[in-house]
XYZ file of C-alpha atoms in Angstrom:
453
model
C 107.416 89.830 142.451
C 105.407 92.997 141.882
C 102.457 92.438 139.543
C 100.722 94.734 137.112
C 98.060 96.890 138.741
C 94.454 96.747 137.643
C 94.946 100.028 135.775
C 97.977 98.631 133.944
C 96.087 95.453 133.059
C 93.103 97.435 131.781
C 95.344 99.717 129.759
C 97.259 96.829 128.206
C 94.221 94.750 127.280
C 92.151 97.682 126.009
C 94.980 99.099 123.868
C 95.660 95.637 122.462
C 91.957 95.556 121.562
C 92.254 98.942 119.822
C 95.141 97.578 117.764
C 93.157 94.435 116.941
C 90.031 96.317 115.863
C 92.082 98.515 113.548
C 94.320 95.785 112.161
C 91.502 93.327 111.485
C 90.133 95.632 108.826
C 93.589 96.145 107.296
C 94.366 92.432 107.205
C 91.006 90.888 106.279
C 90.919 92.705 102.930
C 94.239 91.229 101.777
C 93.085 87.772 100.629
C 90.073 89.093 98.699
C 90.841 92.562 97.290
C 92.630 91.363 94.130
C 89.694 89.124 93.186
C 87.193 91.934 93.663
C 89.206 94.730 92.063
C 90.001 92.904 88.797
C 86.345 93.190 87.712
C 85.845 96.840 88.655
C 85.105 99.460 85.990
C 88.012 101.663 85.023
C 90.543 98.905 84.629
C 91.391 96.800 87.658
C 94.809 96.001 86.226
C 97.378 94.074 88.320
C 99.438 97.237 88.729
C 96.489 99.268 90.037
C 95.499 96.363 92.294
C 99.043 96.306 93.659
C 98.941 100.041 94.287
C 95.628 99.626 96.115
C 97.122 96.873 98.255
C 100.260 98.836 99.105
C 99.309 102.513 99.173
C 98.337 102.441 102.846
C 101.909 101.422 103.641
C 103.304 104.545 101.983
C 101.088 106.808 104.081
C 101.941 104.964 107.287
C 105.669 105.057 106.524
C 105.554 108.835 106.145
C 103.233 109.596 109.047
C 103.712 107.066 111.853
C 106.700 108.880 113.407
C 105.086 112.364 113.080
C 101.882 111.032 114.713
C 103.913 109.815 117.666
C 105.748 113.125 117.994
C 102.501 115.091 117.742
C 101.032 112.937 120.506
C 103.837 114.179 122.786
C 102.687 117.743 122.191
C 98.919 117.524 121.729
C 98.022 114.461 123.753
C 97.924 110.732 123.080
C 94.184 110.235 122.948
C 93.595 113.310 120.788
C 95.984 112.043 118.095
C 94.543 108.537 118.324
C 91.036 109.930 117.785
C 92.249 111.884 114.745
C 94.009 108.831 113.331
C 91.074 106.488 113.842
C 88.718 109.074 112.303
C 90.925 109.209 109.192
C 91.078 105.430 109.106
C 87.277 105.151 109.337
C 86.850 107.832 106.650
C 89.147 105.952 104.283
C 87.265 102.731 104.966
C 83.926 104.302 104.083
C 85.400 105.898 100.933
C 86.598 102.458 99.811
C 83.249 100.879 100.760
C 81.410 103.259 98.435
C 83.944 103.035 95.613
C 82.757 102.069 92.136
C 86.186 101.936 90.535
C 89.741 101.056 91.471
C 90.806 104.685 91.775
C 88.443 105.405 94.652
C 89.571 102.212 96.371
C 93.145 103.484 96.065
C 92.022 106.828 97.519
C 90.234 105.095 100.374
C 93.253 102.923 101.151
C 95.505 105.992 101.092
C 93.266 107.814 103.565
C 93.203 104.676 105.723
C 96.974 104.790 105.870
C 97.011 108.412 107.021
C 95.457 107.210 110.273
C 98.907 106.061 111.407
C 98.207 105.722 115.120
C 100.558 102.858 116.003
C 103.292 105.049 117.498
C 100.771 107.068 119.505
C 99.199 103.888 120.910
C 102.614 102.529 121.899
C 103.430 105.853 123.594
C 100.117 105.731 125.480
C 100.929 102.183 126.590
C 104.244 103.472 127.938
C 102.455 106.278 129.801
C 100.103 103.806 131.476
C 102.569 101.096 132.506
C 105.468 101.204 134.905
C 108.935 100.571 133.505
C 109.219 97.073 134.978
C 105.963 95.971 133.304
C 106.204 97.812 130.008
C 107.686 94.843 128.128
C 104.676 92.749 129.163
C 102.310 95.365 127.785
C 104.153 95.528 124.479
C 104.216 91.722 124.277
C 100.436 91.532 124.732
C 99.961 94.084 121.956
C 102.329 92.139 119.700
C 100.439 88.904 120.325
C 97.128 90.619 119.590
C 98.454 91.782 116.204
C 99.718 88.289 115.340
C 96.445 86.645 116.366
C 94.465 89.255 114.413
C 96.525 88.583 111.294
C 95.860 84.841 111.475
C 92.146 85.312 112.126
C 91.863 87.836 109.284
C 93.338 85.440 106.729
C 90.645 82.915 107.638
C 87.697 85.261 108.122
C 88.401 87.551 105.156
C 87.192 85.047 102.506
C 84.174 84.183 104.666
C 83.232 87.830 105.032
C 83.635 88.350 101.290
C 81.050 85.610 100.730
C 78.614 87.046 103.301
C 78.897 90.824 102.844
C 81.232 91.354 99.881
C 84.357 93.494 99.749
C 82.411 96.777 100.115
C 80.879 95.256 103.234
C 84.331 94.424 104.598
C 85.432 98.020 104.068
C 82.266 99.278 105.769
C 82.820 96.855 108.660
C 86.384 98.140 108.924
C 85.056 101.671 109.356
C 82.600 100.536 112.031
C 85.371 98.714 113.887
C 87.469 101.896 113.816
C 84.570 103.764 115.431
C 84.331 100.971 118.012
C 88.052 101.398 118.687
C 87.440 105.099 119.344
C 84.778 104.127 121.890
C 87.263 101.809 123.612
C 89.810 104.650 123.788
C 87.179 106.999 125.202
C 85.498 104.801 127.793
C 87.839 101.898 128.547
C 91.453 103.021 128.092
C 92.600 104.966 131.187
C 93.733 108.544 130.747
C 97.325 109.028 131.913
C 97.922 111.572 134.646
C 101.172 112.622 132.981
C 102.468 112.024 129.453
C 106.182 112.198 128.779
C 108.698 110.962 126.244
C 109.856 107.373 126.771
C 113.145 106.553 125.065
C 112.357 102.825 125.096
C 109.029 103.225 123.289
C 109.160 106.432 121.212
C 111.211 107.935 118.425
C 113.610 110.678 119.511
C 114.338 112.833 116.417
C 117.908 113.565 117.485
C 118.681 109.828 117.571
C 117.466 108.958 114.063
C 120.789 109.719 112.377
C 122.678 107.522 114.835
C 120.248 104.667 114.283
C 120.460 104.965 110.492
C 124.246 104.621 110.441
C 124.226 101.527 112.653
C 125.020 98.786 110.128
C 123.664 95.951 112.287
C 120.313 97.731 112.661
C 120.254 98.488 108.943
C 120.489 94.758 108.218
C 117.326 94.298 110.255
C 115.624 97.291 108.604
C 116.356 95.807 105.186
C 115.032 92.515 106.486
C 111.647 93.819 107.632
C 111.412 95.816 104.389
C 112.023 92.642 102.348
C 109.716 90.492 104.459
C 106.727 92.796 104.058
C 107.448 93.531 100.408
C 107.301 89.790 99.734
C 104.121 89.400 101.790
C 102.226 92.247 100.129
C 103.346 91.193 96.637
C 102.073 87.722 97.404
C 98.510 88.994 97.792
C 98.582 90.584 94.351
C 98.618 87.167 92.657
C 97.994 84.309 95.130
C 94.241 84.919 95.640
C 93.785 84.821 91.847
C 95.873 81.650 91.582
C 93.867 79.932 94.328
C 90.611 81.007 92.682
C 91.540 79.029 89.561
C 91.060 75.837 91.584
C 88.914 76.828 94.573
C 85.959 79.231 94.976
C 86.896 82.305 96.999
C 84.394 81.481 99.770
C 86.408 78.315 100.415
C 89.829 79.959 100.517
C 89.581 79.911 104.306
C 90.072 76.147 104.047
C 93.555 76.876 102.717
C 94.446 79.690 105.112
C 93.158 78.053 108.333
C 95.535 75.057 108.448
C 98.403 77.198 107.115
C 97.953 79.761 109.902
C 97.582 77.130 112.617
C 100.664 75.211 111.502
C 102.727 78.389 111.093
C 101.881 79.704 114.565
C 102.402 76.363 116.311
C 105.539 75.584 114.316
C 107.140 78.931 115.148
C 106.912 78.462 118.929
C 109.673 75.815 119.387
C 112.012 77.816 117.159
C 111.400 80.987 119.195
C 112.107 79.099 122.431
C 115.301 77.653 120.940
C 116.407 81.127 119.842
C 115.634 83.028 123.042
C 116.114 80.458 125.823
C 119.094 78.574 124.436
C 120.926 81.464 122.786
C 120.624 80.230 119.181
C 119.136 83.414 117.798
C 121.406 83.821 114.772
C 121.059 80.190 113.688
C 117.273 80.237 113.991
C 117.022 83.649 112.354
C 119.182 82.744 109.349
C 117.321 79.445 108.944
C 114.013 81.314 108.843
C 115.308 83.731 106.186
C 116.588 80.763 104.135
C 113.181 79.082 104.467
C 111.484 82.280 103.303
C 113.797 82.404 100.288
C 112.963 78.788 99.436
C 109.222 79.450 99.835
C 109.198 82.426 97.452
C 111.196 80.429 94.899
C 108.760 77.514 95.148
C 105.824 79.886 94.658
C 107.422 81.106 91.434
C 107.701 77.479 90.290
C 104.268 76.280 91.447
C 102.149 79.416 90.863
C 99.951 77.463 88.414
C 99.682 74.273 90.504
C 97.274 74.263 93.431
C 98.941 71.660 95.671
C 102.442 72.993 95.123
C 101.302 76.573 95.760
C 99.595 75.610 99.045
C 102.738 73.795 100.200
C 104.868 76.826 99.344
C 102.421 79.129 101.171
C 102.739 76.930 104.267
C 106.512 77.346 104.252
C 106.183 81.083 103.586
C 103.921 81.797 106.551
C 105.925 79.553 108.885
C 108.994 81.648 108.064
C 106.973 84.880 108.104
C 105.547 84.361 111.602
C 108.903 83.274 112.979
C 110.639 86.342 111.545
C 107.860 88.667 112.702
C 108.503 87.431 116.243
C 112.314 87.477 116.185
C 113.044 90.706 114.294
C 111.778 93.133 117.002
C 113.677 91.111 119.607
C 116.863 91.488 117.567
C 116.319 95.247 117.265
C 115.981 95.466 121.065
C 119.157 93.443 121.624
C 121.264 95.403 119.136
C 120.014 98.978 119.588
C 121.729 101.163 122.225
C 119.840 100.928 125.506
C 118.563 104.524 125.395
C 117.672 104.408 121.674
C 115.436 101.366 121.520
C 112.299 103.392 120.783
C 113.965 105.288 117.947
C 115.390 102.076 116.475
C 111.935 100.493 116.490
C 110.361 103.609 114.978
C 112.809 103.573 112.058
C 112.343 99.800 111.743
C 108.556 100.223 111.488
C 108.970 102.873 108.796
C 111.013 100.440 106.698
C 108.285 97.846 107.234
C 105.623 100.175 105.850
C 107.765 101.164 102.873
C 108.109 97.439 102.160
C 104.332 97.090 102.078
C 104.071 99.826 99.479
C 106.883 98.580 97.261
C 105.689 94.986 97.476
C 102.200 95.912 96.346
C 103.079 98.438 93.635
C 106.085 96.653 92.159
C 104.397 93.280 92.526
C 101.446 94.560 90.510
C 103.739 96.049 87.882
C 105.650 92.776 87.450
C 102.469 90.710 87.347
C 101.036 92.934 84.618
C 104.108 93.366 82.424
C 106.130 90.189 83.023
C 103.918 87.541 84.617
C 102.778 86.250 87.992
C 105.904 84.171 88.548
C 108.018 87.336 88.204
C 106.536 88.658 91.455
C 108.058 85.763 93.355
C 111.314 85.798 91.398
C 111.754 89.404 92.530
C 110.852 88.451 96.114
C 113.350 85.595 95.997
C 116.111 87.970 94.895
C 115.220 90.437 97.631
C 115.138 87.760 100.331
C 118.370 86.162 99.046
C 120.127 89.511 99.456
C 118.721 89.634 102.989
C 120.018 86.107 103.635
C 123.552 87.181 102.688
C 123.293 90.116 105.101
C 121.900 87.873 107.842
C 124.683 85.303 107.455
C 127.329 88.006 107.796
C 125.787 89.785 110.777
C 127.320 89.611 114.230
C 125.708 87.081 116.553
C 123.305 89.125 118.704
C 124.249 89.315 122.379
C 122.289 87.174 124.820
C 120.866 90.166 126.640
C 117.550 91.577 127.701
C 116.472 95.102 128.499
C 115.535 96.221 131.991
C 114.051 99.567 132.914
C 114.360 100.792 136.503
C 112.982 103.915 138.131
C 115.622 106.140 139.706
C 115.475 109.219 141.885
C 118.349 110.996 140.158
C 117.212 114.206 138.464
C 120.464 115.997 137.613
C 122.895 115.238 134.781
C 125.947 114.765 137.016
C 124.140 112.307 139.272
C 122.810 110.435 136.254
C 126.327 110.095 134.850
C 127.694 108.762 138.160
C 124.863 106.261 138.521
C 125.303 105.118 134.898
C 128.988 104.388 135.568
C 128.222 102.550 138.803
C 125.523 100.401 137.203
C 127.792 99.627 134.242
C 130.322 98.117 136.642
C 127.924 95.532 138.059
C 128.187 91.867 137.170
C 126.138 90.959 134.099
C 125.340 94.570 133.117
C 126.386 95.084 129.492
C 125.199 98.682 129.149
C 123.591 101.195 131.477
C 122.258 104.660 130.706
C 120.454 106.852 133.212
C 118.317 109.668 131.797
C 117.722 112.276 134.472
C 114.792 113.900 132.681
C 112.854 110.634 132.668
C 114.029 109.323 136.025
C 114.748 105.987 134.374
C 117.780 103.715 134.080
C 117.956 101.765 130.826
C 119.983 98.597 131.282
C 121.057 95.800 128.988
C 121.800 92.760 131.104
C 122.948 89.229 130.428
C 120.035 86.834 129.997
C 121.577 84.166 132.251
C 122.533 86.231 135.316
C 123.123 89.766 136.506
C 123.431 91.572 139.825
C 119.872 92.817 140.220
C 120.226 93.224 143.975
C 123.314 95.372 143.502
C 121.490 97.528 140.944
C 118.583 98.124 143.328
C 121.001 98.983 146.141
C 122.788 101.558 143.972
C 119.482 103.104 142.902
C 118.169 103.269 146.469
C 121.399 104.983 147.636
C 121.041 107.483 144.785
């Protein structure tokens, strides 16, 4: 089997590092910001704290697709430099803030550095079609590992350098990410649009009216709204029983158990075709966890147990949701479906923070989790009624066809092969997008057809 080249390996690892350097700063502030901001001059109210926690999500939701589109026109690295510069600027604004309003401003500017889509597009430029899924998987794992490490290291860093120090470190890491892009990440010889990795504006309407995809969009919206609302009140609740510099002792075992516990469920879902059962069970577990947090918000042991269930469900859903999008989206619209999905995720971050803060201030801390429970319960009803996702995987194959008529003929021929559920050949890209059965498909026949073409 053909392996990734050294250039592909370097591109994948270095871009995963860029993601990690950026996301560490975003994540590590979550478990400590509420504790710091409540004592700031100018009124660190729960609502303003929630806005500070979520405002970056609003900016990313509005700008992540435009950043990706601009990278098609002005170059991947150029847009990544601009985004990381904005992110660093926002970090330094927040580091020097003396009131909650400047922290909100800094977090907003951080969010304008919405480089995720541009980085994914650069990954697609630097990897061949048959290895692109590996590159995306490495990036996904780097984000998950960074999240877990941030939950543990954030409270430690708060003790050593304080929250302003964390913001300053975040800015430095963004500058380090720019250095990685400049001197480590290869520069692609040619950049083009990749339908499997980028948003195509003309496909957005089609994706938005797909009811099965909308269930998943509502799901990622709900999941991240619940997560960001959690950080409005949980750090304060933990601090009532445990000094903040020891909060890592809570997060470390929770993160380890949640990551290890999610692996068997993912294998059961993907390898043995039990995706819907595992997925619905995870949503039900998330619903139970948010309800238990509403009940045990004032009890340390009960809250820790509920947090353990929450992050087990969270990590499992974070892993399975993108896979479901890939299985359900039309073969040639996967990138657009994921772009819309990510926008819903970012909107969830904003709503979870802002509305969570509002409820905590005007109703009470438990109300944050009552709202999350209602949101997740609605998601559970949608998940239970969804169609079982097909047991398919996506394959991308290079083709020599460059005219529309030839692409249409090859698409029809590939569609007729055993185990091929859907096939679309895009002449302008020279790529065949296939959805094939996970158990078996006629790969030899597909290669023969492509070679004849």
